[in-house]
Coordinates of C-alpha atoms in Angstrom, one line a residue:
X1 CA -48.7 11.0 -13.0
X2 CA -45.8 12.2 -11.5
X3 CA -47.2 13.8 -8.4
X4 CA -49.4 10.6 -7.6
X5 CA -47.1 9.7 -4.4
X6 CA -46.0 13.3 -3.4
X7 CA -48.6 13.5 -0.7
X8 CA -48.2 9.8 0.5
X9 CA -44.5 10.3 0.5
X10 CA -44.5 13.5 2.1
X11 CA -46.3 12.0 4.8
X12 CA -43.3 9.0 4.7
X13 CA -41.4 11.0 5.3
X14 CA -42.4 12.5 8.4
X15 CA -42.8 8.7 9.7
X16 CA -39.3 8.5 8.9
X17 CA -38.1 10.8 11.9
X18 CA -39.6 8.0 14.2
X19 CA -37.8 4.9 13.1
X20 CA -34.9 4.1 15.1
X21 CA -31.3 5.3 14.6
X22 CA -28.4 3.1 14.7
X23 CA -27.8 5.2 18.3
X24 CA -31.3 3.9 19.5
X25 CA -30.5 0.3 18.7
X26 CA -27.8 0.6 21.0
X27 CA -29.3 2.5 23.6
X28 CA -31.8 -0.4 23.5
X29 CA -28.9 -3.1 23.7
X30 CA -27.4 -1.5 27.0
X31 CA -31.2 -1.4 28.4
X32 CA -30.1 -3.5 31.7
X33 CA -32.6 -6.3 31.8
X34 CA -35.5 -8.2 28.8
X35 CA -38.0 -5.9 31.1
X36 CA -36.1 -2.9 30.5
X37 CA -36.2 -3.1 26.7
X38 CA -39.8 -3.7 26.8
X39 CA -40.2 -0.2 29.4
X40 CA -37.7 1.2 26.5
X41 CA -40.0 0.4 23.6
X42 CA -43.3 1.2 25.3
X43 CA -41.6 4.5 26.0
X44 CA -40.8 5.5 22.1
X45 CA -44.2 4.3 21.5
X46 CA -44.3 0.9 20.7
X47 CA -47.7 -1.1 21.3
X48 CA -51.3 0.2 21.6
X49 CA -53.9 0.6 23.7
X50 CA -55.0 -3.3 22.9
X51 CA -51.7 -4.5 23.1
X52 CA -50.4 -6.1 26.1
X53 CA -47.2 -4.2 26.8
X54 CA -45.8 -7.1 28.7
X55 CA -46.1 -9.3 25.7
X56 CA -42.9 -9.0 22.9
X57 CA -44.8 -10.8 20.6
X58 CA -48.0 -9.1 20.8
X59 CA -46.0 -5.6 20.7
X60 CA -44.2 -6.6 18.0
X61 CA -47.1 -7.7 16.1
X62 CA -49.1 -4.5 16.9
X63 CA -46.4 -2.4 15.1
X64 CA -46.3 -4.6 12.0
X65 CA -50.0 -4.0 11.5
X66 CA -49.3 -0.1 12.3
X67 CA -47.1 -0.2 9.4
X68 CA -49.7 -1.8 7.2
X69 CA -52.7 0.2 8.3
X70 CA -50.5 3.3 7.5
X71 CA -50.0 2.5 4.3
X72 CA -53.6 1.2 3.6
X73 CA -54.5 5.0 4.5
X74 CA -52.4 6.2 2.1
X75 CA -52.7 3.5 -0.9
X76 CA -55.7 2.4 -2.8
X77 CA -54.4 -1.1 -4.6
X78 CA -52.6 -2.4 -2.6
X79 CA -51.5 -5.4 -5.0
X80 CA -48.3 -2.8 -5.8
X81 CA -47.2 -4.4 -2.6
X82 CA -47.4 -7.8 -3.4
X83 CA -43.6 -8.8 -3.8
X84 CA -43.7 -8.0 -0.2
X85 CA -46.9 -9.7 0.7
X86 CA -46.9 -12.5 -1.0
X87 CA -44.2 -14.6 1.7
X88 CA -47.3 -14.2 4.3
X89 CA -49.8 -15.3 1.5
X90 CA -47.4 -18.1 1.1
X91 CA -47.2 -18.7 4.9
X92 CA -50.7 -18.8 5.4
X93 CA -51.0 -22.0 2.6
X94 CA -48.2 -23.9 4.0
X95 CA -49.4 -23.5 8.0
X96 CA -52.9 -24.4 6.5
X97 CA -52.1 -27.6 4.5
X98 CA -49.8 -28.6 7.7
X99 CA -52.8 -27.4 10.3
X100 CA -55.7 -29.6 8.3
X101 CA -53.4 -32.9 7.7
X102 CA -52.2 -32.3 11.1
X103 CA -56.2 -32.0 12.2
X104 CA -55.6 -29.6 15.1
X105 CA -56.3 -25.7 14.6
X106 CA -54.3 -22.8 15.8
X107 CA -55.6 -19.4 14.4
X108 CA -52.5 -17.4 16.0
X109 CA -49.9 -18.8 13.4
X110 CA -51.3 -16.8 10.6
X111 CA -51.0 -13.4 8.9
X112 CA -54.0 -11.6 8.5
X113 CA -52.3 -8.3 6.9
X114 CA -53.0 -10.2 3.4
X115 CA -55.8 -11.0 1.0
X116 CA -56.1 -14.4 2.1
X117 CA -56.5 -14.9 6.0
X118 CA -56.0 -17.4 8.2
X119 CA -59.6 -19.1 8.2
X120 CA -60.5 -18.1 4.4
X121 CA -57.0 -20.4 3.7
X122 CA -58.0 -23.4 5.8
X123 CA -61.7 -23.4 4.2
X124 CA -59.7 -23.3 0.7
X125 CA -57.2 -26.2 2.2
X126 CA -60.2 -27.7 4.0
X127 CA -62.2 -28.4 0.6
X128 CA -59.6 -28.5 -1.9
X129 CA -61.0 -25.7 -3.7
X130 CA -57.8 -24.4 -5.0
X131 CA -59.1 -22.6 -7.7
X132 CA -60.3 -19.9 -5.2
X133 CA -56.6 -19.2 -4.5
X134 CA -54.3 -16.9 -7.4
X135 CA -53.8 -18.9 -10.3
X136 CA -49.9 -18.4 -9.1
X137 CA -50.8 -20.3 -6.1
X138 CA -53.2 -23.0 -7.7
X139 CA -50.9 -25.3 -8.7
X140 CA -47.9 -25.3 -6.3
X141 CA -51.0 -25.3 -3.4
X142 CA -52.2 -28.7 -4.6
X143 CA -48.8 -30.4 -5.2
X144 CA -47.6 -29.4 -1.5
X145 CA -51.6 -30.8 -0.3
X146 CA -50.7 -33.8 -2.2
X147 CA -46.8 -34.4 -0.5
X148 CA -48.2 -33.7 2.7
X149 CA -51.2 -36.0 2.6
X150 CA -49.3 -39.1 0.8
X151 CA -46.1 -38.9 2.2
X152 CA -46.3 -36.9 5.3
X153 CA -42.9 -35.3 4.4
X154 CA -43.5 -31.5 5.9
X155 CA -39.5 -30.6 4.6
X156 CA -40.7 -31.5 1.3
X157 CA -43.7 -29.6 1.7
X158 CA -41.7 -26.9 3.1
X159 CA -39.8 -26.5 -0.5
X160 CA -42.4 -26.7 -2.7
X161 CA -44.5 -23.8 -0.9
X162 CA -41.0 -22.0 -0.5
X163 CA -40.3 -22.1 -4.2
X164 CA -43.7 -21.2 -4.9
X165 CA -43.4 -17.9 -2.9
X166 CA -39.5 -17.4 -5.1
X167 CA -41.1 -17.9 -8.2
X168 CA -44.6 -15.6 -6.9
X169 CA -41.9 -13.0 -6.3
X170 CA -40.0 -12.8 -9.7
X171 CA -43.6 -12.8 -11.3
X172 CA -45.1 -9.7 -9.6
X173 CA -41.9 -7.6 -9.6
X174 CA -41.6 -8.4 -13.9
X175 CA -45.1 -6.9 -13.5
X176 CA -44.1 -4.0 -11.5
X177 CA -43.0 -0.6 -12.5
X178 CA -41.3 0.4 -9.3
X179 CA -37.5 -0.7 -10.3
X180 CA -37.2 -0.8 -6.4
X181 CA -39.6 -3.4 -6.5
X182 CA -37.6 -5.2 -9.0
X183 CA -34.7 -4.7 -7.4
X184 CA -35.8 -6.2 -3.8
X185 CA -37.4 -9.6 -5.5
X186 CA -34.0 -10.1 -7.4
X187 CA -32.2 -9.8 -4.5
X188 CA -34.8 -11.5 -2.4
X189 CA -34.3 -14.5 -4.5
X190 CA -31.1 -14.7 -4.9
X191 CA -30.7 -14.1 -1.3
X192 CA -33.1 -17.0 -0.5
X193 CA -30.9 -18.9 -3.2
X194 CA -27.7 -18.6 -1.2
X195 CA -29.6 -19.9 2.0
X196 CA -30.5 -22.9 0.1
X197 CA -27.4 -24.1 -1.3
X198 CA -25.3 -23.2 2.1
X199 CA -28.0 -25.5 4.0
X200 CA -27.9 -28.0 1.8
X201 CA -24.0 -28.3 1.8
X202 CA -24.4 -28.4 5.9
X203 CA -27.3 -31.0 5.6
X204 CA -25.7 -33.3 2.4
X205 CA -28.3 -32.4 0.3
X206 CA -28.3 -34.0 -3.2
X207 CA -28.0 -31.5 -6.2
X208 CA -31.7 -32.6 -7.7
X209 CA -33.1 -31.5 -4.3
X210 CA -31.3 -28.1 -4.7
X211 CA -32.6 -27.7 -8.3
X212 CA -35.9 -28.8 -6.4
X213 CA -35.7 -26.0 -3.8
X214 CA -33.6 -23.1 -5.6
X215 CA -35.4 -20.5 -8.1
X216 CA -33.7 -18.8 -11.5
X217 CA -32.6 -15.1 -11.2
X218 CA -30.6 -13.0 -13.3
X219 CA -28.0 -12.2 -10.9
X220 CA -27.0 -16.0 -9.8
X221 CA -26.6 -19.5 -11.8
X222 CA -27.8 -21.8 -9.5
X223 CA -26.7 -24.6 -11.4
X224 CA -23.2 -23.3 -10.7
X225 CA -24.1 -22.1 -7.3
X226 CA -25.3 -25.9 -6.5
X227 CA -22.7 -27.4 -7.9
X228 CA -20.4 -25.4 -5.3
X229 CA -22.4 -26.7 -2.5
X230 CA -21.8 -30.0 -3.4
X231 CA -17.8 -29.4 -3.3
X232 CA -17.9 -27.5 0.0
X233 CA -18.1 -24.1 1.5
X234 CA -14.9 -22.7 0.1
X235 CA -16.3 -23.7 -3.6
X236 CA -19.5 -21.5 -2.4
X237 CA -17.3 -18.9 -1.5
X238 CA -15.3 -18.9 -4.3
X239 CA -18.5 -18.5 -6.6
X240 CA -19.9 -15.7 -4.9
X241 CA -16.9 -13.8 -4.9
X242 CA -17.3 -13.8 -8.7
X243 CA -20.8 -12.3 -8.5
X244 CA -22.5 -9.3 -6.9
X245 CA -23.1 -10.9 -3.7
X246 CA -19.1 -10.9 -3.0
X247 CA -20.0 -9.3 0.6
X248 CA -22.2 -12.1 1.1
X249 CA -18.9 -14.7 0.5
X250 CA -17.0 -12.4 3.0
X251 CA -19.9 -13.3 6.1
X252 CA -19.9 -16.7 5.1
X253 CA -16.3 -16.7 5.8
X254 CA -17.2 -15.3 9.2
X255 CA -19.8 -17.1 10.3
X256 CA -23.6 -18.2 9.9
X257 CA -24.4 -15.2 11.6
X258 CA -22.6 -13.1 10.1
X259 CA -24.1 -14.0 6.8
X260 CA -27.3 -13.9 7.9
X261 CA -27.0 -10.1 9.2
X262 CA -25.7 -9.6 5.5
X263 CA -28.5 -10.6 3.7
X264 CA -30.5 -8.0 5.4
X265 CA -28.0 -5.0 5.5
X266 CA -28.1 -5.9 1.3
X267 CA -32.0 -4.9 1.5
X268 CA -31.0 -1.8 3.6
X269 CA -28.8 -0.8 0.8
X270 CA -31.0 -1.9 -1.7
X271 CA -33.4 0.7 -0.7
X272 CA -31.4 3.8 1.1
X273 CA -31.4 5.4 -2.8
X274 CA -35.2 5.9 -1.9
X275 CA -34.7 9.1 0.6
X276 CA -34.0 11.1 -2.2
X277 CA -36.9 9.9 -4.4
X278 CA -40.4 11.7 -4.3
X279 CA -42.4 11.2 -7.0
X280 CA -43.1 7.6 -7.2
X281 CA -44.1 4.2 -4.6
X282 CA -40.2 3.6 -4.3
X283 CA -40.0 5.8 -0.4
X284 CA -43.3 3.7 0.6
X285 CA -41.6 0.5 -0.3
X286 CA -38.5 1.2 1.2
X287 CA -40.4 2.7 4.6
X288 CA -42.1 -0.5 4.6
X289 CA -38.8 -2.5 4.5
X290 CA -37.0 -0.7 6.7
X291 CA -39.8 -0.7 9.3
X292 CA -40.1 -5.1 9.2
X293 CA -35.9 -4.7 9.5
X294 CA -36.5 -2.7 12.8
X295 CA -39.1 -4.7 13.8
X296 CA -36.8 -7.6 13.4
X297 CA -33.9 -5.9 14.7
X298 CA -35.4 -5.2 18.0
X299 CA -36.9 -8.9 17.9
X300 CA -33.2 -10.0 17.7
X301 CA -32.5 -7.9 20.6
X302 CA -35.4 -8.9 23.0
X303 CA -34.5 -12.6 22.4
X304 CA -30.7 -12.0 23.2
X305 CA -31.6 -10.1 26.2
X306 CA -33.8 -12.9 27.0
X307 CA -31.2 -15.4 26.9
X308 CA -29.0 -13.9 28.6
X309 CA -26.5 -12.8 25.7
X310 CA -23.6 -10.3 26.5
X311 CA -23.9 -6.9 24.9
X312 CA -21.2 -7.6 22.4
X313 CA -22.5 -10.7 20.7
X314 CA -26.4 -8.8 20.6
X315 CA -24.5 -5.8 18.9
X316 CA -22.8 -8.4 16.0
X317 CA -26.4 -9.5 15.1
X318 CA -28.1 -6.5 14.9
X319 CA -29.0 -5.3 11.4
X320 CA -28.1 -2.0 10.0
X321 CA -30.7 0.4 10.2
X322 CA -32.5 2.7 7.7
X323 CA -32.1 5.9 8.9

């Protein structure tokens, strides 16, 4: 029905006002000090009650889950979401298989904002009960078990859990009927793609562990896109120039940075379209989005403040902002 979101995304909208400017990204980059950022966020709200508002981490966290109990107020199935999700599901299997070969325990390096949590994963990774995982999980679970346990090779393990989550991706947005759901796993992977085959080049990585690690989209040939990053960064560049992700060959040019900072801004553009829509789960997707970009925006921020980094180079990592 067309007027199924109008309500949920009238109330987006009003969420909207609160996400930070591109103004208060900089007023938060000329705080003076890492404690002054953290009086700045507590001031515009950041944290709860139950947070401690000392702790980046534990404020940081605490807004994540704000933006995903908001949206479990407003959204019965919440399996619409999954292309967004399903990294964390992901997450949670390969810091599972890793924690139980590993024998020691840490409950604070999972995500608990998806429908596997931390403990119900290692019980699954505990007994090898795989089949109580998706069957998009079932196989790709078992194979990274089985690396992990015979060879002990966690970069290995890494790339099979990594390509799981691509492929997890491409399979729930061709099942989607948001097209900005489509939109953001295409570029998502090809994206992820990119990341790949420039680490790869940097690391000497052959061309069957590429094919290994890299996942087919529409918008990229990775065999081509390998094949560049075997000849060398300006062969990379080259390629992309040729494609849809010609911005992305420009910030390679630049720097690592630089490219990385382009890879989000692409999401940002990706879902700006969405202020203008209001009658379907396209404004909740993109609010979502553009809430984990601020969330990582500020997190870039804290840890340049942190570390002492001038103004200027904080400024040329920060990520464009929504609204």
């Amino acid at each position: 029905m067309a007027d199924k979101y109008i309500y949920a995304v009238a109330r987006i909208r009003a969420l909207e006002m609160s996400l930070f400017s591109q103004t208060t990204i900089d007023q938060l980059i000329g705080a003076k000090s890492y404690k002054d950022c953290i009086s700045f966020l507590v001031e515009h709200g950041w944290g709860d009650s139950e947070t401690d508002n000392t702790d980046a981490d534990a404020i940081l966290n605490a807004e994540t889950e704000k933006t995903w109990s908001v949206i479990r107020e407003m959204v019965d199935d919440m399996s619409i979401f999954d292309v967004i999700l399903l990294p964390d599901l992901f997450h949670n299997l390969k810091a599972a298989i890793k924690t139980i070969v590993a024998g020691e325990v840490d409950a604070d390096i999972f995500y608990d904002n998806v429908s596997i949590g931390g403990k119900e994963m290692l019980e699954i990774v505990k007994s090898k009960n795989f089949k109580e995982l998706p069957p998009y999980m079932q196989e790709c679970a078992n194979e990274a078990y089985e690396c992990m346990v015979h060879t002990g090779d966690g970069q290995m393990c890494d790339v099979i859990i990594d390509k799981g989550t691509l492929l997890a991706i491409l399979s729930a947005a061709a099942e989607a009927k948001d097209e900005l759901l489509k939109a953001y796993a295409e570029t998502t992977v090809a994206v992820a793609n990119i990341k790949i085959a420039v680490r790869s080049l940097k690391t000497a990585k052959s061309m069957d562990f590429m094919k290994r690690a890299m996942a087919p989209c529409e918008t990229l040939n990775i065999d081509r896109l390998a094949k560049a990053a075997l000849s060398g960064m300006e062969d990379v560049i080259k390629y992309l120039s040729e494609t849809e992700y010609a911005g992305g060959a420009l910030a390679l040019s630049e720097s690592s940075s630089a490219f990385e900072r382009w890879c989000d801004n692409r999401i940002i553009e990706t879902i700006r379209p969405q202020k203008f829509n209001a009658f379907t789960v396209g404004p909740l997707v993109a609010y979502i989005l553009a809430r984990l970009n601020e969330i990582k925006t500020v997190r870039i921020v804290l840890s340049g403040k942190l570390n002492g980094l001038p103004d200027e180079a904080i400024r040329e990592r920060v990520r464009e902002m929504y609204v």
